[in-house]
Every structure is written in C-alpha cells, then in structure tokens.
mmCIF file of C-alpha atoms in Angstrom:
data_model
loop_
_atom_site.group_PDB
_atom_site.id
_atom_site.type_symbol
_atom_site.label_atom_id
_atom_site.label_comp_id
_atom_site.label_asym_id
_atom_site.label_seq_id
_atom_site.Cartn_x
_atom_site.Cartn_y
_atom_site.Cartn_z
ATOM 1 C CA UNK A 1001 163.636 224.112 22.756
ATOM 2 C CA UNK A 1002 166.938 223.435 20.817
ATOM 3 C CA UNK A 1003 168.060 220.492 18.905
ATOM 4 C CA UNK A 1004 171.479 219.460 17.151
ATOM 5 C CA UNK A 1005 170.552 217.136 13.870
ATOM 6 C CA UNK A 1006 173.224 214.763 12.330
ATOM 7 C CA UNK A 1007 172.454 214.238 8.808
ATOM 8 C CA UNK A 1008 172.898 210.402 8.140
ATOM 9 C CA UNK A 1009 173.231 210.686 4.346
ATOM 10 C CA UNK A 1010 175.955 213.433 4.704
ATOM 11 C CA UNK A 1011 177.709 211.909 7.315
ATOM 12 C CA UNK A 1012 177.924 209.015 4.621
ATOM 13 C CA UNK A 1013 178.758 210.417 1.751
ATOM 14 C CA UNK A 1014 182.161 212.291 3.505
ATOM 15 C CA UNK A 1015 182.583 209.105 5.275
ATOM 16 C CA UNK A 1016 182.743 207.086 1.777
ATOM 17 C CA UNK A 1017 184.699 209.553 0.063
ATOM 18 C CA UNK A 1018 187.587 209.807 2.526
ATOM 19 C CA UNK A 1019 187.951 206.107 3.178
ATOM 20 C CA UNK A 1020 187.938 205.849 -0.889
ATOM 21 C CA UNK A 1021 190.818 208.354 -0.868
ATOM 22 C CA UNK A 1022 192.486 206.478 2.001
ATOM 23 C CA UNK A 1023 192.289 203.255 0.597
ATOM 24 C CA UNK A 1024 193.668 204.043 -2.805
ATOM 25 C CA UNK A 1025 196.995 205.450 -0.734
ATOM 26 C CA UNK A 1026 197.106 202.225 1.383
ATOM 27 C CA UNK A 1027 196.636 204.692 4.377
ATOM 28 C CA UNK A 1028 195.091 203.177 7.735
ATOM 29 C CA UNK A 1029 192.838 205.665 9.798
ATOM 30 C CA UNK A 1030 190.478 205.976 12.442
ATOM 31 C CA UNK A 1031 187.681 208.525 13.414
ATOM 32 C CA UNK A 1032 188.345 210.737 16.278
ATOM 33 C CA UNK A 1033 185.308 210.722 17.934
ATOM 34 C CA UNK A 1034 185.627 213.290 21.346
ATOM 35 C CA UNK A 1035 183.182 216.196 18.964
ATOM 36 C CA UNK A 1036 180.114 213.222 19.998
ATOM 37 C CA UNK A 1037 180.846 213.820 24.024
ATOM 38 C CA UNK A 1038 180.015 209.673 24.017
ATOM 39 C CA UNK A 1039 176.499 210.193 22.520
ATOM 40 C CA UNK A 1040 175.834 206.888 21.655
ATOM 41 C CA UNK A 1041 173.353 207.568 19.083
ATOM 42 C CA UNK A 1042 175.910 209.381 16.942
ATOM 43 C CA UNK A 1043 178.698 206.528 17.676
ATOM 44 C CA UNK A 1044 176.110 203.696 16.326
ATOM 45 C CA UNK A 1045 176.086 205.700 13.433
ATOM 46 C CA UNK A 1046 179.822 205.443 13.013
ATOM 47 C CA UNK A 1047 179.773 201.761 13.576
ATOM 48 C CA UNK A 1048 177.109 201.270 11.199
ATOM 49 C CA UNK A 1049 179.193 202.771 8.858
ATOM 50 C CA UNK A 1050 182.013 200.320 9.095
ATOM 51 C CA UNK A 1051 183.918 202.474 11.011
ATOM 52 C CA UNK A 1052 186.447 200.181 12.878
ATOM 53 C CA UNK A 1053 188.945 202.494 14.662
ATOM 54 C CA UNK A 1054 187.951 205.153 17.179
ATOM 55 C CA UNK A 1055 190.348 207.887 18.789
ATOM 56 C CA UNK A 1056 189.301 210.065 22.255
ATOM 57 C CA UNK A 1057 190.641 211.551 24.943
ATOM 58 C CA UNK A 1058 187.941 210.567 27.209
ATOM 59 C CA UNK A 1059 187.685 207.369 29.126
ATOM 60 C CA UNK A 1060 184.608 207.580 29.657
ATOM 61 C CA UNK A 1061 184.199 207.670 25.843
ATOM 62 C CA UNK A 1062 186.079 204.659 24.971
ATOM 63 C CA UNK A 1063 184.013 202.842 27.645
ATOM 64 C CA UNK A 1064 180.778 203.220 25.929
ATOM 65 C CA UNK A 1065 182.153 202.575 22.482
ATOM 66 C CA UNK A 1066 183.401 199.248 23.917
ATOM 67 C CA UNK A 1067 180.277 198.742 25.381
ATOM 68 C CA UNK A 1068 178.426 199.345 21.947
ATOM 69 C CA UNK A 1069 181.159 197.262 19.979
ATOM 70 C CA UNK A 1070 183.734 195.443 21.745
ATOM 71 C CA UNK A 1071 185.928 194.970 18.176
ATOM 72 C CA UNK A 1072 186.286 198.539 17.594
ATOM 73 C CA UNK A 1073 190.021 199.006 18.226
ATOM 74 C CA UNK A 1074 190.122 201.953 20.690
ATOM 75 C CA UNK A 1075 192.649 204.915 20.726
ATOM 76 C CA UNK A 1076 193.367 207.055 23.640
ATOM 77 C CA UNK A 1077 194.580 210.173 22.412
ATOM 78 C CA UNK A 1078 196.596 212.301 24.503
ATOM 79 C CA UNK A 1079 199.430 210.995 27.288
ATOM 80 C CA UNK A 1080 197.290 208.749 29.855
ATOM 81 C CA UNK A 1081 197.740 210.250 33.786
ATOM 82 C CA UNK A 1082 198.739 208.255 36.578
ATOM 83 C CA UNK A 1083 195.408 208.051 38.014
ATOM 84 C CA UNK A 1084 193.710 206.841 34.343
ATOM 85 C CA UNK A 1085 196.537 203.552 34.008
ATOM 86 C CA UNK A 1086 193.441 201.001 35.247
ATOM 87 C CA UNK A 1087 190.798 202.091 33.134
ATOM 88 C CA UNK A 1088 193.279 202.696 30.097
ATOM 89 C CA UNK A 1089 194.328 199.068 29.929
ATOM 90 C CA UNK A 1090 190.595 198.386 30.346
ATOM 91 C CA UNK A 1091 189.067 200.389 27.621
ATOM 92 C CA UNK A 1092 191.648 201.505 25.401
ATOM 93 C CA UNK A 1093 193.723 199.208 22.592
ATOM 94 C CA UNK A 1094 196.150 201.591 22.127
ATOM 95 C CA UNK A 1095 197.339 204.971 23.635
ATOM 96 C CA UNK A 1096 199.575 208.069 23.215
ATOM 97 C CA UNK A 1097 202.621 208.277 25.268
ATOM 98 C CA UNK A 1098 205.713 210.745 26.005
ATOM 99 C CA UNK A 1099 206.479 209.462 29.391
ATOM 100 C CA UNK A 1100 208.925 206.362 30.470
ATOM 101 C CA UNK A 1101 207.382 206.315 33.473
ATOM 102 C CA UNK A 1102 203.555 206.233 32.525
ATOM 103 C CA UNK A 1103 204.690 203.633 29.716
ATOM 104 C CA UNK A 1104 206.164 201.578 32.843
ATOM 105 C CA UNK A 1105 202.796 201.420 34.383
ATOM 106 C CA UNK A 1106 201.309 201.005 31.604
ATOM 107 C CA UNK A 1107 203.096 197.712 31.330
ATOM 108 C CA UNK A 1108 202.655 196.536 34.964
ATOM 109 C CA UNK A 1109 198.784 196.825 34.162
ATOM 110 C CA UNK A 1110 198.731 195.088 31.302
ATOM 111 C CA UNK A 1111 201.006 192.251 32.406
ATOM 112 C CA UNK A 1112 198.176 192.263 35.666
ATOM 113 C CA UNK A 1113 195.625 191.779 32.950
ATOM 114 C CA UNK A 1114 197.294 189.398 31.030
ATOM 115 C CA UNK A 1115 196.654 191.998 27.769
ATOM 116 C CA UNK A 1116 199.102 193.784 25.267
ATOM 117 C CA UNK A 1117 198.459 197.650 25.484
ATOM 118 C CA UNK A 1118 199.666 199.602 22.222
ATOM 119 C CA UNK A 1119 201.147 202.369 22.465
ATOM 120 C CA UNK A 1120 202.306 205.463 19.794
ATOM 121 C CA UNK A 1121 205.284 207.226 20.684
ATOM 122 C CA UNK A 1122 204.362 211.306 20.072
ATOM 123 C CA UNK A 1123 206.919 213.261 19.028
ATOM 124 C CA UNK A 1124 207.585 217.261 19.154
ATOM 125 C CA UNK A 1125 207.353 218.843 15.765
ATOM 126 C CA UNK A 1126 207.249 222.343 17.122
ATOM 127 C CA UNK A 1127 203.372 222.783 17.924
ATOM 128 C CA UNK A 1128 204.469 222.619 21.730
ATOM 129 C CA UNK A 1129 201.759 220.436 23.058
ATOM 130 C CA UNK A 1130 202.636 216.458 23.641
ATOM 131 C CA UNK A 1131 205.815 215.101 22.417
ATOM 132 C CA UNK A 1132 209.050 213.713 23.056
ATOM 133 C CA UNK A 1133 212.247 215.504 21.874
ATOM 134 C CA UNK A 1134 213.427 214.488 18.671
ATOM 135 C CA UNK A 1135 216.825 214.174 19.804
ATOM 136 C CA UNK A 1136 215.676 211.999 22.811
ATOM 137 C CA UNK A 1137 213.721 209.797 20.511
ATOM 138 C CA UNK A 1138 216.493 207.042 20.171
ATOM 139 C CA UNK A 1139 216.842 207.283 23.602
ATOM 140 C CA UNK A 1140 213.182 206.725 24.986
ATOM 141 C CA UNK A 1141 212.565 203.954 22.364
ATOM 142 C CA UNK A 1142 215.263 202.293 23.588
ATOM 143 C CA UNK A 1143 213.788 202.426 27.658
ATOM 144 C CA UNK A 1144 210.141 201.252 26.559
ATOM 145 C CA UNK A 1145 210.624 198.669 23.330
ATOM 146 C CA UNK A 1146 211.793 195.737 25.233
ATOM 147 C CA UNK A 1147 208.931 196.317 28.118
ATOM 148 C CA UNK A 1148 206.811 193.124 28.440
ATOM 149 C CA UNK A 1149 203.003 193.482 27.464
ATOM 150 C CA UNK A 1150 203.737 196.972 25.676
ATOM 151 C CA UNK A 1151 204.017 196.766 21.914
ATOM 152 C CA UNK A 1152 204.841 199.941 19.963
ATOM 153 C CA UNK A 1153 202.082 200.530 17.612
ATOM 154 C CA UNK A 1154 204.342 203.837 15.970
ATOM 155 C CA UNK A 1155 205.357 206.984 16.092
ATOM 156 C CA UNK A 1156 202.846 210.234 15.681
ATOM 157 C CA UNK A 1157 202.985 213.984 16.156
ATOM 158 C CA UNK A 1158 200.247 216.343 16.800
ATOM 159 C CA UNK A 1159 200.254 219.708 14.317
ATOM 160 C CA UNK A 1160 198.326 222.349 14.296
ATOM 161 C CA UNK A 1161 196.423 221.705 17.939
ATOM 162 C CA UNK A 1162 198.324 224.512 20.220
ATOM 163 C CA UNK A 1163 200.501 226.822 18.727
ATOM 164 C CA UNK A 1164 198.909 226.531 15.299
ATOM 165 C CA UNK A 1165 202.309 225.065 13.383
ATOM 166 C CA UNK A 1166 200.630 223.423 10.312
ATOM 167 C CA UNK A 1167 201.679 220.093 8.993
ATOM 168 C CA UNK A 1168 204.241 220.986 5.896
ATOM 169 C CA UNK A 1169 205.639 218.365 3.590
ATOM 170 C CA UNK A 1170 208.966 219.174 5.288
ATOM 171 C CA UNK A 1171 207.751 218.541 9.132
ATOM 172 C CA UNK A 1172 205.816 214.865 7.590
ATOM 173 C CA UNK A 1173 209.479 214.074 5.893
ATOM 174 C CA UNK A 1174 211.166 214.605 9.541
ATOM 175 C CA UNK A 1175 208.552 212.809 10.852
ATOM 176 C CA UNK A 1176 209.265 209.682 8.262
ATOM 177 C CA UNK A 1177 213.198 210.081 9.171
ATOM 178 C CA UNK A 1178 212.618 209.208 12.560
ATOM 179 C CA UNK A 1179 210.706 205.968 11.707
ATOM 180 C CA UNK A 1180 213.680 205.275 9.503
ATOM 181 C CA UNK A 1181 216.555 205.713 12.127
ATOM 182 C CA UNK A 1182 214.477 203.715 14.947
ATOM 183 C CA UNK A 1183 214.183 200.599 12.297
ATOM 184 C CA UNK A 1184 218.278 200.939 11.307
ATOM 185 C CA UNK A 1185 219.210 201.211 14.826
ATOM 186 C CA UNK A 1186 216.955 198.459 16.703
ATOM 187 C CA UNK A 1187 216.070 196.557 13.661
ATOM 188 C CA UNK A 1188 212.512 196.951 14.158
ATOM 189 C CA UNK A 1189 209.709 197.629 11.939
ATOM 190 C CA UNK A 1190 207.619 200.628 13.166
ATOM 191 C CA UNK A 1191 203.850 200.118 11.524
ATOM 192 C CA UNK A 1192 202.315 203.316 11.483
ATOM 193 C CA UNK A 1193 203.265 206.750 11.311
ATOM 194 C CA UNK A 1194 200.982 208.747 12.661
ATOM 195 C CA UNK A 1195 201.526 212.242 11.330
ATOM 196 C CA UNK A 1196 197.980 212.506 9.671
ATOM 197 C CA UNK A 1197 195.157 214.729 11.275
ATOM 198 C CA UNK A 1198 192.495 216.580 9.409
ATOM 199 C CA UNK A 1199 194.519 219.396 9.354
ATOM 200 C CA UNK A 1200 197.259 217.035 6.964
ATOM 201 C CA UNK A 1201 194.243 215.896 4.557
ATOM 202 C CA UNK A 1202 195.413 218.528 1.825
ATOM 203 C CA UNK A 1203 198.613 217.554 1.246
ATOM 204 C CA UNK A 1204 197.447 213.854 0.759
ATOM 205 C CA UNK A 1205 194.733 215.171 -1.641
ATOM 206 C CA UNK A 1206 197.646 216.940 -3.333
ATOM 207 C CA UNK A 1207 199.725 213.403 -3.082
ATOM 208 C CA UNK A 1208 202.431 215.890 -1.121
ATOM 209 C CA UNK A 1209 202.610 213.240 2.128
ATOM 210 C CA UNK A 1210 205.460 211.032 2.170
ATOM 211 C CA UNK A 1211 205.010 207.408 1.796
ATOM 212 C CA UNK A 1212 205.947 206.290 4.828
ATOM 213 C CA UNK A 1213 202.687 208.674 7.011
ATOM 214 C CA UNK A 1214 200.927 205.531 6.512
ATOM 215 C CA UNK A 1215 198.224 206.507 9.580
ATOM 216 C CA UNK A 1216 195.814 209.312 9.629
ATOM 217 C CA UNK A 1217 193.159 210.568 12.726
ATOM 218 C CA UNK A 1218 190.257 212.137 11.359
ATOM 219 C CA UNK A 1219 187.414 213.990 12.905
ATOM 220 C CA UNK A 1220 187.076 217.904 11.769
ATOM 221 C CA UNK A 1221 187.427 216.723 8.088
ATOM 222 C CA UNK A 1222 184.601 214.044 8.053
ATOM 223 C CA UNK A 1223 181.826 216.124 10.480
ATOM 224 C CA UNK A 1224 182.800 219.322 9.168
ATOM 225 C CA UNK A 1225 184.678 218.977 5.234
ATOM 226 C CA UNK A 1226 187.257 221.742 6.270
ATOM 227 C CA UNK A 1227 190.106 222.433 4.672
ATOM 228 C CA UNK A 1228 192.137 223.624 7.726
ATOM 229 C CA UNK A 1229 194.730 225.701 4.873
ATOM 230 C CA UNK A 1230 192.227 227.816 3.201
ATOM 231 C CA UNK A 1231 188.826 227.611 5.488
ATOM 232 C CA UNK A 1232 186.634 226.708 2.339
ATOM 233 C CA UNK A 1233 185.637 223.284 2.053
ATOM 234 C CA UNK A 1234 187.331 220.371 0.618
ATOM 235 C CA UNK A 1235 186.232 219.188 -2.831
ATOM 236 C CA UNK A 1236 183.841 216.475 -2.436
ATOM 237 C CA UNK A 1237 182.536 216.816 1.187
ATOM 238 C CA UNK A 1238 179.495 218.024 2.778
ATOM 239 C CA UNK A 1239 180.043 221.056 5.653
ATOM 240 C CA UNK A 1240 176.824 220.547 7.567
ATOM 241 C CA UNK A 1241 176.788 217.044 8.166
ATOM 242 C CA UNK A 1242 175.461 218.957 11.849
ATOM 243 C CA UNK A 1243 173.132 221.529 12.324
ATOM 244 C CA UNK A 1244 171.186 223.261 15.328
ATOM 245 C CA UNK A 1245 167.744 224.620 15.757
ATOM 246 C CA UNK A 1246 166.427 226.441 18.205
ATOM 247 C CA UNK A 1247 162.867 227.364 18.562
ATOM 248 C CA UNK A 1248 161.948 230.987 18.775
ATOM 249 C CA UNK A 1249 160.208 232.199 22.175
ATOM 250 C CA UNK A 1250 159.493 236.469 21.368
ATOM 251 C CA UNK A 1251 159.858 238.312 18.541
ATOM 252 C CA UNK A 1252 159.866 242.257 19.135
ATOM 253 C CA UNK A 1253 160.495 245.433 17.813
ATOM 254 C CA UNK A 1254 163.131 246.972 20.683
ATOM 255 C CA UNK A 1255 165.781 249.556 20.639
ATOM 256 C CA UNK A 1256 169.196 249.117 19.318
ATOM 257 C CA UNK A 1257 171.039 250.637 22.028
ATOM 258 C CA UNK A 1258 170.167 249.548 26.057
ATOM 259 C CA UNK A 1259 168.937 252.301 28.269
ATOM 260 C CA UNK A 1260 170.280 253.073 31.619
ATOM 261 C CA UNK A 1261 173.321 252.636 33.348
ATOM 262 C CA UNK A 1262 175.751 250.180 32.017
ATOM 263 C CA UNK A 1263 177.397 247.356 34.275
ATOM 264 C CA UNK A 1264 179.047 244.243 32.824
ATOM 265 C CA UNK A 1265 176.664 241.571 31.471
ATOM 266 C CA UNK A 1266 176.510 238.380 32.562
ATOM 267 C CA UNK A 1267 179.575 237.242 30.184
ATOM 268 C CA UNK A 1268 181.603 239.913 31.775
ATOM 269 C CA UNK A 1269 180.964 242.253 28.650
ATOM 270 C CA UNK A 1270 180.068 246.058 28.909
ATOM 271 C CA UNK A 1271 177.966 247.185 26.309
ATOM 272 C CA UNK A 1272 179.532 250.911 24.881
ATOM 273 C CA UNK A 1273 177.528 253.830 23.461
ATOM 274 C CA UNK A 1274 180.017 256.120 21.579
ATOM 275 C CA UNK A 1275 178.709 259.898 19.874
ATOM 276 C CA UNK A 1276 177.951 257.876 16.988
ATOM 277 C CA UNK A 1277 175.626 255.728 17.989
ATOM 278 C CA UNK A 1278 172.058 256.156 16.688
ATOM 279 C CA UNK A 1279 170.308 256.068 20.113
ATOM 280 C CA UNK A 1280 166.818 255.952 18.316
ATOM 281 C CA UNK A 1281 167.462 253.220 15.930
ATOM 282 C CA UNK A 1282 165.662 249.999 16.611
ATOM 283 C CA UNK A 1283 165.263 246.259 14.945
ATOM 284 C CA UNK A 1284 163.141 243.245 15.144
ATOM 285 C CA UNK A 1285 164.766 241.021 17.644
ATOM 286 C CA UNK A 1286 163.695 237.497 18.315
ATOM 287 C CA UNK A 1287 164.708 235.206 21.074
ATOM 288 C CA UNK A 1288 166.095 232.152 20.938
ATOM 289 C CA UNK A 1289 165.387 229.533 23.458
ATOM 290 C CA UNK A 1290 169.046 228.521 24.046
ATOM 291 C CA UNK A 1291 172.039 230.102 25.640
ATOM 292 C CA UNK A 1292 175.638 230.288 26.831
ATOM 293 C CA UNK A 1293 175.188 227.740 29.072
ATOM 294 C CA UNK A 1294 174.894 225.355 25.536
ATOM 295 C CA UNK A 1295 177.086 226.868 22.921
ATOM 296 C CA UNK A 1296 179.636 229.708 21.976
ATOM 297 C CA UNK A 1297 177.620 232.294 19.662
ATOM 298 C CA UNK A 1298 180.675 233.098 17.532
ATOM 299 C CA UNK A 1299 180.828 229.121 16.468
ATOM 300 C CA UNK A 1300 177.936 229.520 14.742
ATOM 301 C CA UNK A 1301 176.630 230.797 11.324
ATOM 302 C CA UNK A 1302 172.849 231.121 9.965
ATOM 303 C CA UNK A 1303 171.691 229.534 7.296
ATOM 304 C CA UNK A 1304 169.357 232.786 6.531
ATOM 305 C CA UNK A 1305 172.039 235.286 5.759
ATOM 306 C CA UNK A 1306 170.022 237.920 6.501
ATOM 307 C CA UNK A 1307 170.004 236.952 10.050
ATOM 308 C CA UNK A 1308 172.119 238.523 12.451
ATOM 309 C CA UNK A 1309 173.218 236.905 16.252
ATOM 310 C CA UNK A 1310 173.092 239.960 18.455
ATOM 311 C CA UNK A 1311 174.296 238.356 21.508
ATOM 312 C CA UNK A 1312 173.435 235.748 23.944
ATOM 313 C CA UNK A 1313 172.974 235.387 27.477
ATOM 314 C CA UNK A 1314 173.058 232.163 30.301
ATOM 315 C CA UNK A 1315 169.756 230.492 28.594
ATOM 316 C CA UNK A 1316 168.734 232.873 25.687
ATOM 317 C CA UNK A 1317 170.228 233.807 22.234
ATOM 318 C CA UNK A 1318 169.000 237.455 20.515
ATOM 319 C CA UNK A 1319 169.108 237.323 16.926
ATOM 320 C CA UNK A 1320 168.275 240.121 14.571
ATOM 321 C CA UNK A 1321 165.822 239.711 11.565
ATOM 322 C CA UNK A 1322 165.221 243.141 10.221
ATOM 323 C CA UNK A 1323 166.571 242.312 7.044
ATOM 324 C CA UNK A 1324 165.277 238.465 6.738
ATOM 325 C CA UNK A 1325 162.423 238.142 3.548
ATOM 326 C CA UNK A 1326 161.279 235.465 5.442
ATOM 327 C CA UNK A 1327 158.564 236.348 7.754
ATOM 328 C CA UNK A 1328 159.484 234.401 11.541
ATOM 329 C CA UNK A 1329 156.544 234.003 14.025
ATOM 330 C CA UNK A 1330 156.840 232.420 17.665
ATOM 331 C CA UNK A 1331 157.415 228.733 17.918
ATOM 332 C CA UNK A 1332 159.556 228.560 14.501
ATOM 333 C CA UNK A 1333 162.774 227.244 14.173
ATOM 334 C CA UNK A 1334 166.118 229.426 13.112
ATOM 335 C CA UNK A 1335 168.689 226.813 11.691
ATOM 336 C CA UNK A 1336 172.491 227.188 12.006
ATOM 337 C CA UNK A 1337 175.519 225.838 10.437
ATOM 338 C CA UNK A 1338 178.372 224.956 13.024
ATOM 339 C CA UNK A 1339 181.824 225.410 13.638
ATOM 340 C CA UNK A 1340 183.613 222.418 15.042
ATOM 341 C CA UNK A 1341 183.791 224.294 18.502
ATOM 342 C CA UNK A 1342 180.305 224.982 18.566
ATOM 343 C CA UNK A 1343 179.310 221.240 17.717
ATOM 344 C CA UNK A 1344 181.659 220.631 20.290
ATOM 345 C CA UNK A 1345 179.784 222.672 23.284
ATOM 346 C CA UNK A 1346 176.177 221.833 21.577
ATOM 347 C CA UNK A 1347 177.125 217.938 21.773
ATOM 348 C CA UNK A 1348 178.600 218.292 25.434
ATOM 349 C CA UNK A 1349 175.304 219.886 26.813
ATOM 350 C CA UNK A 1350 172.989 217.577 28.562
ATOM 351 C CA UNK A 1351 170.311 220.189 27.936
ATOM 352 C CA UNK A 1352 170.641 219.638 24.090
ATOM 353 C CA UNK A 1353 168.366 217.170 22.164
ATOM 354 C CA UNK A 1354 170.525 215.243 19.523
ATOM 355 C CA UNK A 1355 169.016 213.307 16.765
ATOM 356 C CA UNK A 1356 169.302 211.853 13.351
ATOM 357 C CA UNK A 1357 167.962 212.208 10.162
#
C-alpha cells in the first residue's frame, strides 16, 4: 500500500505565519486549492483553519467546497469556456477573464440567476499564458464595466506559470500603472490587484511589492514553503507539510545492469549498457508498492538520503538501499518528501490513501 499524510500542525503553523505577514501589509489572499484534487478531507482542514477564500481551476472543485461551506468566497482561476458559463455562475464568486465574449455570457447567466458574478481582468505580463494586451486594456474595460450583473473584482496577471518570466518589482509596478490609468479614465476604483502568487511572496517578505498589489493567491508557498527564486525554503515555513509512504513488497540482492535484449520499457525508456558499465555489479533493491500510474518519480525526494529511486514502472517503484544504515525488511514503510508536482499526481490518484495527522 501507499499513503499521502498531511501534517495538521505544519499545515498550521505556515498557514499562521503567512496570514500574519499578510495582515501586517493590509494584503487580502486566498488559498489556491487545485494541489487537493477536491479531497474533502484536506479542504475541511483549510476551513477549519479560517481559511475564507479558495482559488481552482476545477468546477468540480469549487462545487464541493461550496458544498462543505457555502460562505467560502470561491475563485475560478483560469478563463471559464463556453461550455462551463452554467456551472461557473453556480459555484464560483468570482472568475478570471480575457474574453468580451465569455464576460457577455457570463452576464446573461448571472442576470438568469438573479446573482452578481465577479470577475478579475488578467492581463499579459510576458509569461504568455492568459491575459489581455496591455495596450487593449482600456479598451476591454471599457466593453465589460458597464455589463449588468458583472462587477469587476480587479485586475491580475499570472507570472511564472508558462514561460517561467518571474514576478520583478518592475513587472508588479506595470501591473499597479494599469490599475491607476483604468481609475483616471472611468473614475472607478479597482479593489484588488492581483499580481501576487507564491512565486511573488519574496519580494513582499523583502517589502519590494508596490502598494497598490493589494491581492495575493497562494498555494505552493503554504503546502510546500518554497521560495520559487532560490529553491531553499522560506524563513519560517515548514517544507513537508505532505509526505508519502509506501510499503515495501521485496527486497533483493539483483544485478545492476538488465540481461538480455533491450526494448523500450513501459515509459518508453531504453535502458543503455556502454563499455563502462560494470556488468557484474549488483545492489539491494526493494520494491515499492506504488507506481507511475500514481506519481512522477523525479517529484520526489527520500527522507533516508542514503536511499536511491532506481526507477519505476505502471504499479511498482525500485529503490536502492545499499548504502542505507538502516536495516529495511518487507512490509516497512520508505517515507518521501514531495515536490509540488508530485503532491499534485499523488493527490489526483484515486488509488492513493490520504490522511491526516
């Protein structure tokens, strides 16, 4: 068997720390919450938290967080498509948008519904994913603003999520001049500016965000503590708020090198023997019972550093531990230390046990 644990008293302390930070900067945020696949164990922890704003780009998500709390003000995070408008206005408070079109559907929904749909304008800041021009901005405000049941929540951009452009104190400044030339030319007040991501929790720590990015969406920095600069940790924050475990089903001593003729594996790999390799080396291999069909091997790290992952095939993991002081028999458990893409395919795997601690 394999298991993903959330620690509860981790997932606290980051959670307290952050809002702490947050608060002191009058800064609003919400958790992005599409890393818990709609487990709703892991969301009641969230709302037992306090947490009162949730961001995901699943419907089916938002659904289920309504269903647990129906005050949690929902965020759908990425443009909504044609076919998603009825369940949008259903389950979602507010939404991202870069499309006139969708935002006039949008409307016609909500006016059906007799509800006011939020909605964030996204902007292009160079990472090439969502976002409207900049210099169509004026231009597309101007189309949506006076829509009935639509009211514009803010303006946000999405960094570091495609092309890898990071979040500078020069792209957040652009991203505060547009707020300023919507309010001069419509005489408006935009409330949020949503430039803040996980990825932009730095530069507040080093007070480098300008005033006016007032809204931050957090998820990799409160499950995982990463600072997305440097790769080490941030300060303060726990990095294994998850973990996995998977059980050990053989341990033996086998070759190092496969024997016979060489194909492509079942991950399309092709194993190579050069003139260097030692063809009568061997190690002591165990088994893991879990697999590609679960998680990514390279999104994951042991906590015994003297384990090695060999490789992994559709339902079984082979890890080397040669070199481990600690003696493993059948039946024990191997603990890892995740990646935020391997949390991410553990948590969407229906074959995966999740629980709390």
């Amino acid at each position: 068997m394999a298991f993903i644990k959330l620690y509860r008293n981790k997932l606290n302390d980051n959670y307290t720390f952050l809002n702490a930070i947050f608060k002191e900067r009058n800064i609003e945020w919400g958790v992005v919450t599409k890393l818990l696949c709609g487990n709703t164990i892991y969301l009641k922890e969230l709302i037992n938290l306090g947490v009162t704003e949730m961001h995901d780009s699943r419907i089916s998500n938002l659904e289920k967080i309504k269903a647990l709390d129906s005050s949690i003000q929902t965020c759908y995070i990425k443009p909504p498509s044609k076919r998603n408008i009825k369940h949008i206005i259903k389950y979602a408070d507010v939404s991202f948008n870069t499309e006139i079109y969708t935002i006039q559907m949008l409307s016609e929904e909500a006016r059906k519904n007799n509800k006011t749909h939020g909605i964030i304008i996204m902007i292009e800041m160079g990472d090439l994913r969502e976002g409207v021009l900049g210099e169509e901005l004026l231009s597309f405000y101007e189309q949506v603003f006076s829509l009935p049941n639509i009211e514009i929540k803010g303006i946000g951009t999405n960094l570091n999520c495609l092309s890898g452009v990071m979040p500078t104190q020069d792209k957040l400044i652009q991203l505060s001049l547009y707020k300023q030339l919507i309010e001069a030319k419509f005489n408006v007040k935009i409330p949020w500016v949503s430039g803040g991501t996980s990825v932009a929790v730095p530069l507040m720590l080093k007070n480098a965000r300008p005033m006016a990015v007032n809204h931050f969406r957090i998820g990799e920095a409160l499950f995982f503590g990463k600072d997305l600069f440097t790769g080490e940790t941030i300060e303060g924050l726990h990095n294994d708020v998850f973990k996995l475990y998977a059980e050990i089903i053989e341990i033996t001593e086998k070759p190092d090198s496969p024997i016979g003729e060489l194909g492509e594996n079942v991950a399309g790999h092709t194993y190579e023997v050069n003139a260097d390799t030692d063809l009568s080396a061997s190690s002591l291999r165990a088994i893991l019972d879990i697999g590609l069909l679960d998680m990514q091997p390279q999104y994951l790290e042991t906590d015994n550093p003297n384990i090695s992952i060999v490789d992994a095939s559709s339902d079984m993991m082979v890890v080397d531990i040669s070199n481990s002081e600690k003696e493993y028999k059948v039946g024990d458990l191997i603990s890892f230390k995740l990646q935020y893409m391997g949390a991410l395919y553990l948590l969407n795997s229906d074959y995966i046990e999740k629980i709390v601690e």
